[in-house]
mmCIF file of C-alpha atoms in Angstrom:
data_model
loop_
_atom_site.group_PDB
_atom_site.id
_atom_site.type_symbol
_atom_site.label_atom_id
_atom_site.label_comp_id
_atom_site.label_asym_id
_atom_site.label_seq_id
_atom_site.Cartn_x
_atom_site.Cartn_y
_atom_site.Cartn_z
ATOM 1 C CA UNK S 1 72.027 131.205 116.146
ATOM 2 C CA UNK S 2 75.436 133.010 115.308
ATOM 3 C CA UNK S 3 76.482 130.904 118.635
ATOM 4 C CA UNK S 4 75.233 127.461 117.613
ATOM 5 C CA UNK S 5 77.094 127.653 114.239
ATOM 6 C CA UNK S 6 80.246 128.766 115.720
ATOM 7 C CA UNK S 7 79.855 125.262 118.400
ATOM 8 C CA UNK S 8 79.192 123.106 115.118
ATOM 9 C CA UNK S 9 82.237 124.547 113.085
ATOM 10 C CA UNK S 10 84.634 124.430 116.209
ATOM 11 C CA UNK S 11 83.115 120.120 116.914
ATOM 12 C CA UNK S 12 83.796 119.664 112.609
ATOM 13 C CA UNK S 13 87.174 121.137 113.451
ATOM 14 C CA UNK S 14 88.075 118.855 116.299
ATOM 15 C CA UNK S 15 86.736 115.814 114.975
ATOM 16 C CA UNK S 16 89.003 116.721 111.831
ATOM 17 C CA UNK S 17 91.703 116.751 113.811
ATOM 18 C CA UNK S 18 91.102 114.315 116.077
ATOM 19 C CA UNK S 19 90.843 111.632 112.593
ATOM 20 C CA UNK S 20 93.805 112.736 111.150
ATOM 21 C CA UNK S 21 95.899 112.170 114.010
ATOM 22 C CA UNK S 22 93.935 108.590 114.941
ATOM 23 C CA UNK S 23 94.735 107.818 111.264
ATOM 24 C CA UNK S 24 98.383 108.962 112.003
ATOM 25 C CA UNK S 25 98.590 106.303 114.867
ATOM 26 C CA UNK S 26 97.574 103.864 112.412
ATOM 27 C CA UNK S 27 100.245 104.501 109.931
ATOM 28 C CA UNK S 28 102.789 104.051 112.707
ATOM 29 C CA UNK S 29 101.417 101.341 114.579
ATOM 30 C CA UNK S 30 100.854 98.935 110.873
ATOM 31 C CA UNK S 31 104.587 100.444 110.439
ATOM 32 C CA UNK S 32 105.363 97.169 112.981
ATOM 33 C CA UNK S 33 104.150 94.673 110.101
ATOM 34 C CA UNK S 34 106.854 95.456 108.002
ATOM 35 C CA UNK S 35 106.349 94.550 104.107
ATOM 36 C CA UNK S 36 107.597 91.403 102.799
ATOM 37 C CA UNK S 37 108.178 89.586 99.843
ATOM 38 C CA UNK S 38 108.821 85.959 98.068
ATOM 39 C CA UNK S 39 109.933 84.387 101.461
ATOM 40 C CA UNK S 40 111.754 81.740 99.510
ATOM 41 C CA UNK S 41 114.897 79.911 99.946
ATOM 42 C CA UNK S 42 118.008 81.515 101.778
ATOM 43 C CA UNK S 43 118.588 84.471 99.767
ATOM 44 C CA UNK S 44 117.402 88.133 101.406
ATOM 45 C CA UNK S 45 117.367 91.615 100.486
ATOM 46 C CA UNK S 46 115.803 94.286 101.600
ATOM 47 C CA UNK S 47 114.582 98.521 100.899
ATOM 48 C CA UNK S 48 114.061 101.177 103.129
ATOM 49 C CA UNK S 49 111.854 104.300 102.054
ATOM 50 C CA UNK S 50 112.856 107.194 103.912
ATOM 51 C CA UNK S 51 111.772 110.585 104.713
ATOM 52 C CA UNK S 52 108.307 112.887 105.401
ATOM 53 C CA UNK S 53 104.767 112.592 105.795
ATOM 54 C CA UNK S 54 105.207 111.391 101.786
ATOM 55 C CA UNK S 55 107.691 108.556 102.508
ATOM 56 C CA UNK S 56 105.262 107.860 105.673
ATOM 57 C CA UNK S 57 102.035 107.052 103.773
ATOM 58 C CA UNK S 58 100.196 110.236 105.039
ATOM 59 C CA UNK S 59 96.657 110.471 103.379
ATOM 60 C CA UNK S 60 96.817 107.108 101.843
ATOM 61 C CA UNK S 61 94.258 104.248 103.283
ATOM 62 C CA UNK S 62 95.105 102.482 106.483
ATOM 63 C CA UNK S 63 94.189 100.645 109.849
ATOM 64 C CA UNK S 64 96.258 98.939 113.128
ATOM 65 C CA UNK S 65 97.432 96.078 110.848
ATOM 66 C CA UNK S 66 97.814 96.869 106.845
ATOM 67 C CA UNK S 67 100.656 99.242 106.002
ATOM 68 C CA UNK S 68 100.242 102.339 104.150
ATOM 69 C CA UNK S 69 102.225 104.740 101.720
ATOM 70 C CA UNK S 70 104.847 103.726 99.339
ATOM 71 C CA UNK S 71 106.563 101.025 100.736
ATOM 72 C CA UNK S 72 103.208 99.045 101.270
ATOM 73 C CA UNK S 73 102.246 99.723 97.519
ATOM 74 C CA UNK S 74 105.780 98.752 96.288
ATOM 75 C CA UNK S 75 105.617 95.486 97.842
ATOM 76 C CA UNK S 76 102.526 94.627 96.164
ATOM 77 C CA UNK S 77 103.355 95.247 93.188
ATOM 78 C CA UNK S 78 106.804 93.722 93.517
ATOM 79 C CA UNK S 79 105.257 90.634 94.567
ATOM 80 C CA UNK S 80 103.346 90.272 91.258
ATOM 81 C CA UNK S 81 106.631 90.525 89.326
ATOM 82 C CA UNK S 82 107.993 86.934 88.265
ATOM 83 C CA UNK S 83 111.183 88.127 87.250
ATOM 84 C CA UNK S 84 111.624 89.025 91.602
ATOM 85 C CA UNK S 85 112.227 85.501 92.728
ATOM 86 C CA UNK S 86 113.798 85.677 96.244
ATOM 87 C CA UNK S 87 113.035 87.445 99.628
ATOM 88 C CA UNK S 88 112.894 91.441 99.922
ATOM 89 C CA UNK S 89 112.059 93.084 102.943
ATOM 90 C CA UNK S 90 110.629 96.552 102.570
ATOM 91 C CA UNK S 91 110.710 98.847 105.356
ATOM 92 C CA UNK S 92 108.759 102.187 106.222
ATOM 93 C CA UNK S 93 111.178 104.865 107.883
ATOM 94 C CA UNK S 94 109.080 107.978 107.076
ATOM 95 C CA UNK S 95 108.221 110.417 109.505
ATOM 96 C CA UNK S 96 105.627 112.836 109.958
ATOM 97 C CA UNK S 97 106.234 117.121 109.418
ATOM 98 C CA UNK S 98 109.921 116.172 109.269
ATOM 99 C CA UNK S 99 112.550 118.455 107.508
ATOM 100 C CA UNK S 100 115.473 117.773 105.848
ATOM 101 C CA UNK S 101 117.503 119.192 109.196
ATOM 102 C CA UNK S 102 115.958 116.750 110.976
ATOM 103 C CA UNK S 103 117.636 113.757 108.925
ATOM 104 C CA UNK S 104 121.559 115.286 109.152
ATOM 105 C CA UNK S 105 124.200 113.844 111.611
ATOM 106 C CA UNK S 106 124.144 115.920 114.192
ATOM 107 C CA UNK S 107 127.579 117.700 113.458
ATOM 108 C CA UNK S 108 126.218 118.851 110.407
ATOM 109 C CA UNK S 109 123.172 120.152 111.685
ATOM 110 C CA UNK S 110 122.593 124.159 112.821
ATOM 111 C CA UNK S 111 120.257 123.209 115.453
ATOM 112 C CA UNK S 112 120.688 123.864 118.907
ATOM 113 C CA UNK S 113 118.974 120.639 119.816
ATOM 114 C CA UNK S 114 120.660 118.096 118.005
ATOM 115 C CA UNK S 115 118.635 115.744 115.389
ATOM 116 C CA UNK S 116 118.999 112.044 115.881
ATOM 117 C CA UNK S 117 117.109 110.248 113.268
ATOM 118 C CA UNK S 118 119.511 109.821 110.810
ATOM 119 C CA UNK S 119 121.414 108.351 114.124
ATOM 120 C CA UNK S 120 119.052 106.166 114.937
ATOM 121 C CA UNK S 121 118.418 104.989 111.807
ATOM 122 C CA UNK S 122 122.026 103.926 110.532
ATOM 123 C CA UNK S 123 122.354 101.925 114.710
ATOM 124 C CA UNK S 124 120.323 99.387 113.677
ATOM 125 C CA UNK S 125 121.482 96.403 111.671
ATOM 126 C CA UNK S 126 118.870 95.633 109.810
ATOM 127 C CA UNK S 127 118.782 98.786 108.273
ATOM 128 C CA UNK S 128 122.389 98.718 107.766
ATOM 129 C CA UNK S 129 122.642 95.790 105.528
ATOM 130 C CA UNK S 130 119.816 97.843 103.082
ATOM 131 C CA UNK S 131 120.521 97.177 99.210
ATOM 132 C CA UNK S 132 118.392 99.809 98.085
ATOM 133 C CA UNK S 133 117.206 103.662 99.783
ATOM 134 C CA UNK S 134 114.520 105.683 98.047
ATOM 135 C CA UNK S 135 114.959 109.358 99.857
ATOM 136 C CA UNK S 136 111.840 110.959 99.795
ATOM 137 C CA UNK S 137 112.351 114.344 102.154
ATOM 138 C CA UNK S 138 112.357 118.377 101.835
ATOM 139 C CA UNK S 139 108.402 118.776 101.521
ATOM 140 C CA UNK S 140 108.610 120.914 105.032
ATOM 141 C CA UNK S 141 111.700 122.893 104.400
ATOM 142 C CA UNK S 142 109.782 125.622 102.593
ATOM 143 C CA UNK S 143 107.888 126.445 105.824
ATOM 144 C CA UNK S 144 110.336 125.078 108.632
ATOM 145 C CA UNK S 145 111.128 128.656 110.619
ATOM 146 C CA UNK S 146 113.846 127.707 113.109
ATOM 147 C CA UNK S 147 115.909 127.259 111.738
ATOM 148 C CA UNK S 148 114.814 129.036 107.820
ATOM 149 C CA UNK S 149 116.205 126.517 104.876
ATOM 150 C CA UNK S 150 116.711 127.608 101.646
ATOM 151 C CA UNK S 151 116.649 126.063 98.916
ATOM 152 C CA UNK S 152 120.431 125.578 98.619
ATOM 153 C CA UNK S 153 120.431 124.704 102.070
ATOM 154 C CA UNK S 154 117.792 122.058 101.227
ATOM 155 C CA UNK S 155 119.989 120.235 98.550
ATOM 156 C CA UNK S 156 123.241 120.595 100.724
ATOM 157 C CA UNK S 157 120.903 119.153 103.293
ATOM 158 C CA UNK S 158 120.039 115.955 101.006
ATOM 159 C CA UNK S 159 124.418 115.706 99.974
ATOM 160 C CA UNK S 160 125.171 115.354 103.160
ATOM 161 C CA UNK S 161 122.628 112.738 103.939
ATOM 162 C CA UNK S 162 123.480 110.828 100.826
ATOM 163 C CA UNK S 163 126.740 110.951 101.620
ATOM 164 C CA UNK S 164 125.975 109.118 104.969
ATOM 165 C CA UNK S 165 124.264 106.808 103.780
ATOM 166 C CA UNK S 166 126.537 105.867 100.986
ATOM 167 C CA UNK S 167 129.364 105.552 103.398
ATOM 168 C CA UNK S 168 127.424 103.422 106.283
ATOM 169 C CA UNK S 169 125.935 99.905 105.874
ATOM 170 C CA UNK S 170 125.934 98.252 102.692
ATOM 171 C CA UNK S 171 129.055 99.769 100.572
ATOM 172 C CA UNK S 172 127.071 98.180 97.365
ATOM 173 C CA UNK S 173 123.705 99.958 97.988
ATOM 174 C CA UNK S 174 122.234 102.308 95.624
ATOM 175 C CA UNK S 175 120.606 105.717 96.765
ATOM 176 C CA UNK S 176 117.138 106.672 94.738
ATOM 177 C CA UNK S 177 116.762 110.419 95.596
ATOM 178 C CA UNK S 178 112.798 111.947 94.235
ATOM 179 C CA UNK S 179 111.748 115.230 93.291
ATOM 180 C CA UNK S 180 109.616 117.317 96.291
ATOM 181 C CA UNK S 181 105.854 117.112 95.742
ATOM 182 C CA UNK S 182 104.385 120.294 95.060
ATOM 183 C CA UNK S 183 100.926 119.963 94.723
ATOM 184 C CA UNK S 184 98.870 122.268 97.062
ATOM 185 C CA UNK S 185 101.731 125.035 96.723
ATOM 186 C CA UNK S 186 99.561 126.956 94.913
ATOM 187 C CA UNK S 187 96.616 126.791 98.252
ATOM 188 C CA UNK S 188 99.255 126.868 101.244
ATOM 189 C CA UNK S 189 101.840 128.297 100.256
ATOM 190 C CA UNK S 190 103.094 132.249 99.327
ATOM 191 C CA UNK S 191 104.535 132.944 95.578
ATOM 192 C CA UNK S 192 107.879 133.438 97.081
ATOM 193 C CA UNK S 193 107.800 129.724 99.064
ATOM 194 C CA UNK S 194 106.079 128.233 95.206
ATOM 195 C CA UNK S 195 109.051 129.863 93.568
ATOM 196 C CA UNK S 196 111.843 128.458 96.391
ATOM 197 C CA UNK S 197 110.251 125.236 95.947
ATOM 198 C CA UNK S 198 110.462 125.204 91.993
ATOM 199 C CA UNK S 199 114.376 126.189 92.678
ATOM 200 C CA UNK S 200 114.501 122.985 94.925
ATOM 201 C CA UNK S 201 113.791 120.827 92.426
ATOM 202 C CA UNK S 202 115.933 122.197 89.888
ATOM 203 C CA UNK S 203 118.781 121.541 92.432
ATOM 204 C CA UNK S 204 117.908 118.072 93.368
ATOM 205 C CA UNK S 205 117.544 117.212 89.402
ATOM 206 C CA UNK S 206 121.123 118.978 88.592
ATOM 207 C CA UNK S 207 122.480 117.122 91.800
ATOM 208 C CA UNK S 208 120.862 113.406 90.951
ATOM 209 C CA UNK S 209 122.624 114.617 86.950
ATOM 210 C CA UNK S 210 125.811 115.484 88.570
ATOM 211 C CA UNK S 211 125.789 111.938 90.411
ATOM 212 C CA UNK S 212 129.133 113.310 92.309
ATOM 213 C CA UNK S 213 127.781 110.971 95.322
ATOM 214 C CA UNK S 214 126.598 107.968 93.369
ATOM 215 C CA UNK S 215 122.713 109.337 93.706
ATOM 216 C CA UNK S 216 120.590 107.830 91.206
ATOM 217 C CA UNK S 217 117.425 110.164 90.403
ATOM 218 C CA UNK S 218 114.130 108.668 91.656
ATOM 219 C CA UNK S 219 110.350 109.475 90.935
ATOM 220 C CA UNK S 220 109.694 112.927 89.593
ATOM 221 C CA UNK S 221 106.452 113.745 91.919
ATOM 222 C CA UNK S 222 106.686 117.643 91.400
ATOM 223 C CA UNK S 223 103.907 118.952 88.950
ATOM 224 C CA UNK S 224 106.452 121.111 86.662
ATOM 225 C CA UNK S 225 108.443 118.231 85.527
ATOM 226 C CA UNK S 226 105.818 115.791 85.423
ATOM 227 C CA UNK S 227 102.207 116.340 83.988
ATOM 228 C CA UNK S 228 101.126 113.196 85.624
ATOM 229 C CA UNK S 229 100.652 114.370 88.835
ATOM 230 C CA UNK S 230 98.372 116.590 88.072
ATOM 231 C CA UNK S 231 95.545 114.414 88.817
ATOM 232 C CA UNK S 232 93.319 115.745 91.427
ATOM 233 C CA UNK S 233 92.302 111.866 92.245
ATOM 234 C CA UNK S 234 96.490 111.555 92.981
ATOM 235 C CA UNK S 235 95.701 113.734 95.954
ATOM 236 C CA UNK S 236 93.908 113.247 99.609
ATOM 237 C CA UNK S 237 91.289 115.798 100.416
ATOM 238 C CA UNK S 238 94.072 118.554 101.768
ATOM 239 C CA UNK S 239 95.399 118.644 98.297
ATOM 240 C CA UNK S 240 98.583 118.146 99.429
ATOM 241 C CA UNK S 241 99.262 114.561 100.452
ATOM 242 C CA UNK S 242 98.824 111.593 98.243
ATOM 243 C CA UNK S 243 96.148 109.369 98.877
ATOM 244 C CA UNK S 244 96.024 105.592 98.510
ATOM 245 C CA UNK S 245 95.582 106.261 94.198
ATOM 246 C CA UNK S 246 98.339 108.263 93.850
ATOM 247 C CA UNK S 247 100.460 106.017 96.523
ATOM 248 C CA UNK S 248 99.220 103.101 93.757
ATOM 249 C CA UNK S 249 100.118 105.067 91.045
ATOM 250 C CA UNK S 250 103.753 106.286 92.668
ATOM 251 C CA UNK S 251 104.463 102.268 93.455
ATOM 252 C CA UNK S 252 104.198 101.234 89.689
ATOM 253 C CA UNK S 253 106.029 103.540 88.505
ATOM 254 C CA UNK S 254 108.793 102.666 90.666
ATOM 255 C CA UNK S 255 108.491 99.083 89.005
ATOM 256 C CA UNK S 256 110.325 99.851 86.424
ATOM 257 C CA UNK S 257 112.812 101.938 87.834
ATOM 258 C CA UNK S 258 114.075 99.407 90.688
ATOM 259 C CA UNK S 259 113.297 96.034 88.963
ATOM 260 C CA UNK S 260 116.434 96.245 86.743
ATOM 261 C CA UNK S 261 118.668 96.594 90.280
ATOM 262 C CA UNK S 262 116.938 94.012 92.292
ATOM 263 C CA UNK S 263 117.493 91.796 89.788
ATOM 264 C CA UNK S 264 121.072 92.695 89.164
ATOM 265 C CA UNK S 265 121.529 92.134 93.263
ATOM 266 C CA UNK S 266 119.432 88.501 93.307
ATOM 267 C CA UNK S 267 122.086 87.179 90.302
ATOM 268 C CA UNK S 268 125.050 88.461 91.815
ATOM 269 C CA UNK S 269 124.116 86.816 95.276
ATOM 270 C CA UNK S 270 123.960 83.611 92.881
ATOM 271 C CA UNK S 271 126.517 83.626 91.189
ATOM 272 C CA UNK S 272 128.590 84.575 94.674
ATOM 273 C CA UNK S 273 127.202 81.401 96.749
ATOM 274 C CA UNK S 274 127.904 79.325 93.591
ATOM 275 C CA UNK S 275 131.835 80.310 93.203
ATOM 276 C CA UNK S 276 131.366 82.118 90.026
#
């Protein structure tokens, strides 16, 4: 009997994991149907939302062709906003378990093996000419082992990146640089990792204050500086990840926070074609 139950809790198990990483393939295959918005007239934009599993969409709703995670939600809710009247393109570069170590040029980087995202990223054009970057990274720090990264290390980490992607691409773009979610610290992680974690975000906040680099603060998604996450319906069923309400929730409260720019940027290209 003892036997049996073991063979039914190992075939829950696999078909677990075997779901989460189907769901996984989704995410990245819909990633090809990138987002976009009010294809009107001449005049284009576009956004890129980079980072982890949280900038990817993990734990939200999704299948081969709609789009998942934050960029997806942004775009619908941009779309229903009259005062956003020409095209924005809204792109999905998150990617899955990766660390802030894994986004630095390589010559910052202590890795043996070099990192090449950040590389990769700022090669191609169309994600050169981006107007606006929302950074959403350093979920994975706490636990990445080779190499350990502290907490300072995590927000010298996110400078550095910043700092490349100020000076690449666009020279006008602005930077939107969020909070690290914590909920499920309290399940997966030790008090010492919960207590690095808080010190992250106390560094990120002073660094967005500071605005040395021209980093604008995003979305607070940590649960000490914002009660509002603390919605268990915010979460997928790890506790960890957001699922497609919290993704919702996340995207309209972005509204607010980006409208005022991409408006700014559609009446400047206006008033540039027209002479003024």
């Amino acid at each position: 009997m003892e036997a049996i139950s073991s063979l039914i809790r190992s075939v829950k198990v696999f078909l677990t994991v075997s779901l989460f990483y189907l769901k996984l393939g989704f995410i990245y295959f819909a990633r090809w149907h990138e987002q976009k918005l009010r294809t009107k007239g001449k005049y284009n934009h576009s956004l890129v939302v980079l980072g982890d599993d949280h900038a990817l969409g993990v734990g939200d709703y999704s299948t081969l062709t709609a789009g998942s995670g934050l960029a997806h939600k942004l775009g619908g809710e941009l779309a229903k906003e009259v005062s956003i009247r020409q095209s924005w393109q809204l792109f999905n570069r998150g990617e899955y378990k990766t660390s802030t170590e894994d986004w630095l040029h390589p010559a910052d980087s202590k890795r043996k093996e070099k990192p090449a995202l950040l590389t990769k990223l700022l090669q191609d054009p169309k994600y050169l000419k981006a107007e606006i970057i929302i950074v959403m990274l350093g979920s994975n720090d706490v636990v990445r082992k080779d190499p350990s990264i502290t907490p300072q290390e995590t927000v010298r980490n996110l400078e550095l990146i910043c700092q490349a992607l100020r000076r690449t691409g666009n020279e006008n773009k602005s930077i939107y640089l969020c909070t690290i979610p914590t909920a499920g610290d309290d399940t997966y992680l030790t008090e010492e990792q919960m207590a690095d974690n808080l010190t992250r975000n106390q560094l990120i906040e002073a660094y967005c204050d500071k605005n040395s680099d021209g980093v604008l603060p995003g979305l607070k998604l940590d649960l000490a500086s914002n009660f509002e996450m603390k919605r268990r319906n915010l979460y997928w069923q790890d506790g960890r990840h957001f699922s497609s309400t919290g993704y919702a929730k996340m995207a309209k409260d972005w509204v607010p926070l980006v409208r005022p720019d991409m408006v700014k940027r559609e009446f400047s290209l206006i008033k540039s074609d027209l002479g003024f």
